[in-house]
PDB file of C-alpha atoms in Angstrom:
ATOM      1  CA  ILE A   1     -63.982-199.375  30.417  1.00 47.00           C
ATOM      2  CA  CYS A   2     -62.900-198.865  26.805  1.00 50.00           C
ATOM      3  CA  ARG A   3     -64.374-202.092  25.402  1.00 52.00           C
ATOM      4  CA  PRO A   4     -67.947-201.622  26.704  1.00 50.00           C
ATOM      5  CA  LEU A   5     -67.927-198.077  25.377  1.00 51.00           C
ATOM      6  CA  LEU A   6     -66.966-199.309  21.917  1.00 54.00           C
ATOM      7  CA  TYR A   7     -63.680-197.431  21.631  1.00 53.00           C
ATOM      8  CA  ASN A   8     -61.369-198.710  18.942  1.00 56.00           C
ATOM      9  CA  VAL A   9     -58.388-196.552  19.866  1.00 61.00           C
ATOM     10  CA  ILE A  10     -55.611-197.996  22.017  1.00 69.00           C
ATOM     11  CA  MET A  11     -52.956-195.733  23.483  1.00 71.00           C
ATOM     12  CA  SER A  12     -49.512-196.327  22.053  1.00 81.00           C
ATOM     13  CA  SER A  13     -46.623-197.094  24.383  1.00 83.00           C
ATOM     14  CA  ARG A  14     -44.840-193.966  23.123  1.00 90.00           C
ATOM     15  CA  LEU A  15     -47.748-191.704  24.096  1.00 85.00           C
ATOM     16  CA  CYS A  16     -48.063-193.471  27.452  1.00 83.00           C
ATOM     17  CA  SER A  17     -44.340-192.960  28.119  1.00 90.00           C
ATOM     18  CA  LEU A  18     -44.626-189.314  27.104  1.00 92.00           C
ATOM     19  CA  LEU A  19     -47.540-188.759  29.502  1.00 86.00           C
ATOM     20  CA  VAL A  20     -45.606-190.381  32.353  1.00 91.00           C
ATOM     21  CA  LEU A  21     -42.548-188.266  31.556  1.00 95.00           C
ATOM     22  CA  VAL A  22     -44.593-185.043  31.486  1.00 91.00           C
ATOM     23  CA  ALA A  23     -46.228-185.910  34.828  1.00 89.00           C
ATOM     24  CA  PHE A  24     -42.799-186.651  36.346  1.00 94.00           C
ATOM     25  CA  ILE A  25     -41.283-183.414  35.025  1.00 94.00           C
ATOM     26  CA  LEU A  26     -44.228-181.309  36.220  1.00 91.00           C
ATOM     27  CA  GLY A  27     -44.064-182.918  39.660  1.00 91.00           C
ATOM     28  CA  PHE A  28     -40.314-182.339  39.870  1.00 95.00           C
ATOM     29  CA  VAL A  29     -40.582-178.700  38.751  1.00 93.00           C
ATOM     30  CA  SER A  30     -43.431-178.066  41.210  1.00 92.00           C
ATOM     31  CA  ALA A  31     -41.460-179.546  44.111  1.00 92.00           C
ATOM     32  CA  LEU A  32     -38.353-177.618  43.077  1.00 94.00           C
ATOM     33  CA  ALA A  33     -40.301-174.335  42.922  1.00 93.00           C
ATOM     34  CA  HIS A  34     -41.835-174.874  46.360  1.00 91.00           C
ATOM     35  CA  THR A  35     -38.519-175.919  47.890  1.00 91.00           C
ATOM     36  CA  SER A  36     -36.674-172.947  46.370  1.00 92.00           C
ATOM     37  CA  ALA A  37     -39.276-170.491  47.615  1.00 91.00           C
ATOM     38  CA  MET A  38     -39.304-172.137  51.043  1.00 90.00           C
ATOM     39  CA  MET A  39     -35.533-171.751  51.380  1.00 90.00           C
ATOM     40  CA  ASN A  40     -35.943-167.951  51.347  1.00 89.00           C
ATOM     41  CA  LEU A  41     -38.117-168.018  54.470  1.00 88.00           C
ATOM     42  CA  SER A  42     -36.904-167.722  58.020  1.00 89.00           C
ATOM     43  CA  PHE A  43     -38.439-169.813  60.764  1.00 84.00           C
ATOM     44  CA  CYS A  44     -38.337-168.208  64.186  1.00 81.00           C
ATOM     45  CA  LYS A  45     -41.436-169.824  65.671  1.00 70.00           C
ATOM     46  CA  SER A  46     -41.633-173.313  67.069  1.00 74.00           C
ATOM     47  CA  HIS A  47     -39.923-175.932  64.918  1.00 74.00           C
ATOM     48  CA  ILE A  48     -42.610-178.491  65.685  1.00 75.00           C
ATOM     49  CA  ILE A  49     -45.119-179.092  62.916  1.00 74.00           C
ATOM     50  CA  SER A  50     -48.468-179.715  64.564  1.00 70.00           C
ATOM     51  CA  HIS A  51     -49.804-181.630  61.627  1.00 68.00           C
ATOM     52  CA  TYR A  52     -50.027-185.193  60.345  1.00 66.00           C
ATOM     53  CA  PHE A  53     -47.542-184.755  57.527  1.00 68.00           C
ATOM     54  CA  CYS A  54     -45.068-182.127  56.410  1.00 71.00           C
ATOM     55  CA  ASP A  55     -46.832-180.059  53.775  1.00 76.00           C
ATOM     56  CA  VAL A  56     -46.436-176.543  52.412  1.00 79.00           C
ATOM     57  CA  LEU A  57     -49.270-174.957  54.408  1.00 78.00           C
ATOM     58  CA  PRO A  58     -48.133-176.143  57.864  1.00 77.00           C
ATOM     59  CA  LEU A  59     -44.601-174.996  57.054  1.00 81.00           C
ATOM     60  CA  LEU A  60     -45.857-171.566  56.020  1.00 81.00           C
ATOM     61  CA  ASN A  61     -47.617-171.288  59.379  1.00 78.00           C
ATOM     62  CA  LEU A  62     -44.241-171.709  61.126  1.00 81.00           C
ATOM     63  CA  SER A  63     -42.557-168.934  59.166  1.00 84.00           C
ATOM     64  CA  CYS A  64     -42.072-165.460  60.562  1.00 86.00           C
ATOM     65  CA  SER A  65     -41.208-164.094  57.102  1.00 87.00           C
ATOM     66  CA  ASN A  66     -43.559-162.727  54.497  1.00 89.00           C
ATOM     67  CA  THR A  67     -45.112-165.795  52.841  1.00 87.00           C
ATOM     68  CA  HIS A  68     -47.036-163.943  50.121  1.00 89.00           C
ATOM     69  CA  LEU A  69     -44.800-165.296  47.322  1.00 91.00           C
ATOM     70  CA  ASN A  70     -45.099-168.844  48.653  1.00 90.00           C
ATOM     71  CA  GLU A  71     -48.887-168.557  48.859  1.00 88.00           C
ATOM     72  CA  LEU A  72     -49.036-167.164  45.334  1.00 90.00           C
ATOM     73  CA  LEU A  73     -46.813-169.986  44.097  1.00 91.00           C
ATOM     74  CA  LEU A  74     -48.996-172.524  45.872  1.00 87.00           C
ATOM     75  CA  PHE A  75     -52.091-171.005  44.273  1.00 87.00           C
ATOM     76  CA  ILE A  76     -50.587-170.993  40.770  1.00 91.00           C
ATOM     77  CA  ILE A  77     -49.049-174.480  40.885  1.00 90.00           C
ATOM     78  CA  GLY A  78     -51.998-175.970  42.757  1.00 86.00           C
ATOM     79  CA  GLY A  79     -54.420-174.333  40.356  1.00 87.00           C
ATOM     80  CA  PHE A  80     -52.567-175.695  37.348  1.00 89.00           C
ATOM     81  CA  ASN A  81     -52.232-179.171  38.896  1.00 85.00           C
ATOM     82  CA  THR A  82     -55.943-179.196  39.693  1.00 85.00           C
ATOM     83  CA  LEU A  83     -57.411-177.446  36.656  1.00 87.00           C
ATOM     84  CA  VAL A  84     -55.567-179.320  33.894  1.00 87.00           C
ATOM     85  CA  PRO A  85     -56.472-182.868  35.048  1.00 86.00           C
ATOM     86  CA  THR A  86     -60.031-181.777  35.826  1.00 86.00           C
ATOM     87  CA  LEU A  87     -60.416-180.385  32.313  1.00 89.00           C
ATOM     88  CA  ALA A  88     -58.864-183.525  30.826  1.00 86.00           C
ATOM     89  CA  VAL A  89     -61.304-185.732  32.745  1.00 86.00           C
ATOM     90  CA  ALA A  90     -64.243-183.500  31.828  1.00 86.00           C
ATOM     91  CA  ILE A  91     -63.358-183.492  28.125  1.00 89.00           C
ATOM     92  CA  SER A  92     -62.828-187.255  28.080  1.00 85.00           C
ATOM     93  CA  TYR A  93     -66.176-187.782  29.783  1.00 86.00           C
ATOM     94  CA  VAL A  94     -67.937-185.671  27.166  1.00 88.00           C
ATOM     95  CA  PHE A  95     -66.665-188.169  24.580  1.00 86.00           C
ATOM     96  CA  ILE A  96     -67.565-191.093  26.828  1.00 85.00           C
ATOM     97  CA  PHE A  97     -71.105-189.813  27.352  1.00 86.00           C
ATOM     98  CA  CYS A  98     -71.518-189.296  23.603  1.00 87.00           C
ATOM     99  CA  SER A  99     -70.395-192.889  23.059  1.00 84.00           C
ATOM    100  CA  ILE A 100     -72.762-194.157  25.743  1.00 85.00           C
ATOM    101  CA  LEU A 101     -75.690-192.374  24.139  1.00 86.00           C
ATOM    102  CA  HIS A 102     -74.978-194.264  20.905  1.00 84.00           C
ATOM    103  CA  ILE A 103     -75.322-197.659  22.644  1.00 83.00           C
ATOM    104  CA  LYS A 104     -78.533-199.228  21.414  1.00 85.00           C
ATOM    105  CA  SER A 105     -79.537-201.341  24.431  1.00 85.00           C
ATOM    106  CA  SER A 106     -80.799-199.651  27.574  1.00 85.00           C
ATOM    107  CA  LYS A 107     -79.089-202.318  29.694  1.00 86.00           C
ATOM    108  CA  GLY A 108     -75.734-201.493  28.094  1.00 82.00           C
ATOM    109  CA  ARG A 109     -76.268-197.773  28.621  1.00 84.00           C
ATOM    110  CA  SER A 110     -77.250-198.345  32.243  1.00 85.00           C
ATOM    111  CA  LYS A 111     -74.174-200.489  32.898  1.00 84.00           C
ATOM    112  CA  SER A 112     -71.909-197.929  31.249  1.00 82.00           C
ATOM    113  CA  PHE A 113     -73.461-195.029  33.177  1.00 83.00           C
ATOM    114  CA  GLY A 114     -73.034-197.014  36.404  1.00 83.00           C
ATOM    115  CA  THR A 115     -69.338-197.529  35.744  1.00 82.00           C
ATOM    116  CA  CYS A 116     -68.836-193.907  34.748  1.00 83.00           C
ATOM    117  CA  SER A 117     -70.747-192.486  37.702  1.00 85.00           C
ATOM    118  CA  SER A 118     -68.624-194.360  40.244  1.00 83.00           C
ATOM    119  CA  HIS A 119     -65.456-193.187  38.515  1.00 84.00           C
ATOM    120  CA  LEU A 120     -66.695-189.600  38.347  1.00 86.00           C
ATOM    121  CA  MET A 121     -67.563-189.740  42.035  1.00 86.00           C
ATOM    122  CA  ALA A 122     -64.047-190.930  42.906  1.00 84.00           C
ATOM    123  CA  VAL A 123     -62.507-188.203  40.742  1.00 84.00           C
ATOM    124  CA  GLY A 124     -64.822-185.602  42.284  1.00 84.00           C
ATOM    125  CA  ILE A 125     -63.896-186.629  45.832  1.00 83.00           C
ATOM    126  CA  PHE A 126     -60.200-186.594  44.942  1.00 81.00           C
ATOM    127  CA  PHE A 127     -60.153-183.159  43.318  1.00 82.00           C
ATOM    128  CA  GLY A 128     -62.739-181.798  45.752  1.00 81.00           C
ATOM    129  CA  SER A 129     -60.587-182.660  48.758  1.00 77.00           C
ATOM    130  CA  ILE A 130     -57.496-181.153  47.108  1.00 76.00           C
ATOM    131  CA  THR A 131     -59.424-177.995  46.316  1.00 78.00           C
ATOM    132  CA  PHE A 132     -60.739-177.803  49.875  1.00 75.00           C
ATOM    133  CA  MET A 133     -57.253-178.248  51.344  1.00 73.00           C
ATOM    134  CA  TYR A 134     -55.332-175.783  49.207  1.00 73.00           C
ATOM    135  CA  PHE A 135     -57.808-173.211  47.933  1.00 75.00           C
ATOM    136  CA  LYS A 136     -59.445-171.778  50.987  1.00 70.00           C
ATOM    137  CA  PRO A 137     -58.940-168.191  52.124  1.00 61.00           C
ATOM    138  CA  SER A 138     -55.967-167.667  54.432  1.00 59.00           C
ATOM    139  CA  SER A 139     -58.305-166.022  56.961  1.00 56.00           C
ATOM    140  CA  SER A 140     -60.035-169.382  57.474  1.00 56.00           C
ATOM    141  CA  ASN A 141     -56.831-171.269  58.289  1.00 57.00           C
ATOM    142  CA  SER A 142     -57.837-173.334  61.286  1.00 65.00           C
ATOM    143  CA  LEU A 143     -55.221-175.871  62.352  1.00 65.00           C
ATOM    144  CA  GLU A 144     -57.874-178.355  63.440  1.00 68.00           C
ATOM    145  CA  GLN A 145     -59.740-177.988  60.149  1.00 69.00           C
ATOM    146  CA  GLU A 146     -56.504-178.557  58.229  1.00 69.00           C
ATOM    147  CA  LYS A 147     -55.808-181.705  60.268  1.00 71.00           C
ATOM    148  CA  VAL A 148     -59.260-183.104  59.576  1.00 71.00           C
ATOM    149  CA  SER A 149     -59.002-182.379  55.853  1.00 70.00           C
ATOM    150  CA  SER A 150     -55.502-183.893  55.660  1.00 71.00           C
ATOM    151  CA  VAL A 151     -56.674-187.078  57.414  1.00 73.00           C
ATOM    152  CA  PHE A 152     -59.612-187.275  55.003  1.00 71.00           C
ATOM    153  CA  TYR A 153     -57.323-186.701  52.037  1.00 68.00           C
ATOM    154  CA  THR A 154     -54.696-189.257  53.061  1.00 71.00           C
ATOM    155  CA  THR A 155     -56.990-192.026  54.323  1.00 72.00           C
ATOM    156  CA  VAL A 156     -60.075-191.777  52.137  1.00 67.00           C
ATOM    157  CA  ILE A 157     -58.280-190.881  48.942  1.00 65.00           C
TER     158      ILE A 157
END
């Protein structure tokens, strides 16, 4: 997409490696935080997870301990992991749209907008489904609704 939008900047391998390393470290720290907080819970209910995959929310439903800290941690980490990439995509698309508006031919602008709109739709579905899964009020926790959203998230995305 960079060539049709007339970008002259190419990402260096050092910056690419740094971005991969930061993503790996953030993923590791997030998993470590969730696992550490989960180890403080006691599980006295059924040990069968009635879900399609083992995730934080279905595990919290099995706990008979106070899960307020785990829910807060999920909100903070999930918010950070959703907000930062969304802002990065939004900022990059501001630059992309500015570049598209400088394209002289209407056919070139139309082709560029077509490519960008499909990408933005995919990004919107991805982050929208994550937001729907993890950022709904705890009073609306329906097991069937969680199953449907997890199937949508894992198969469609």
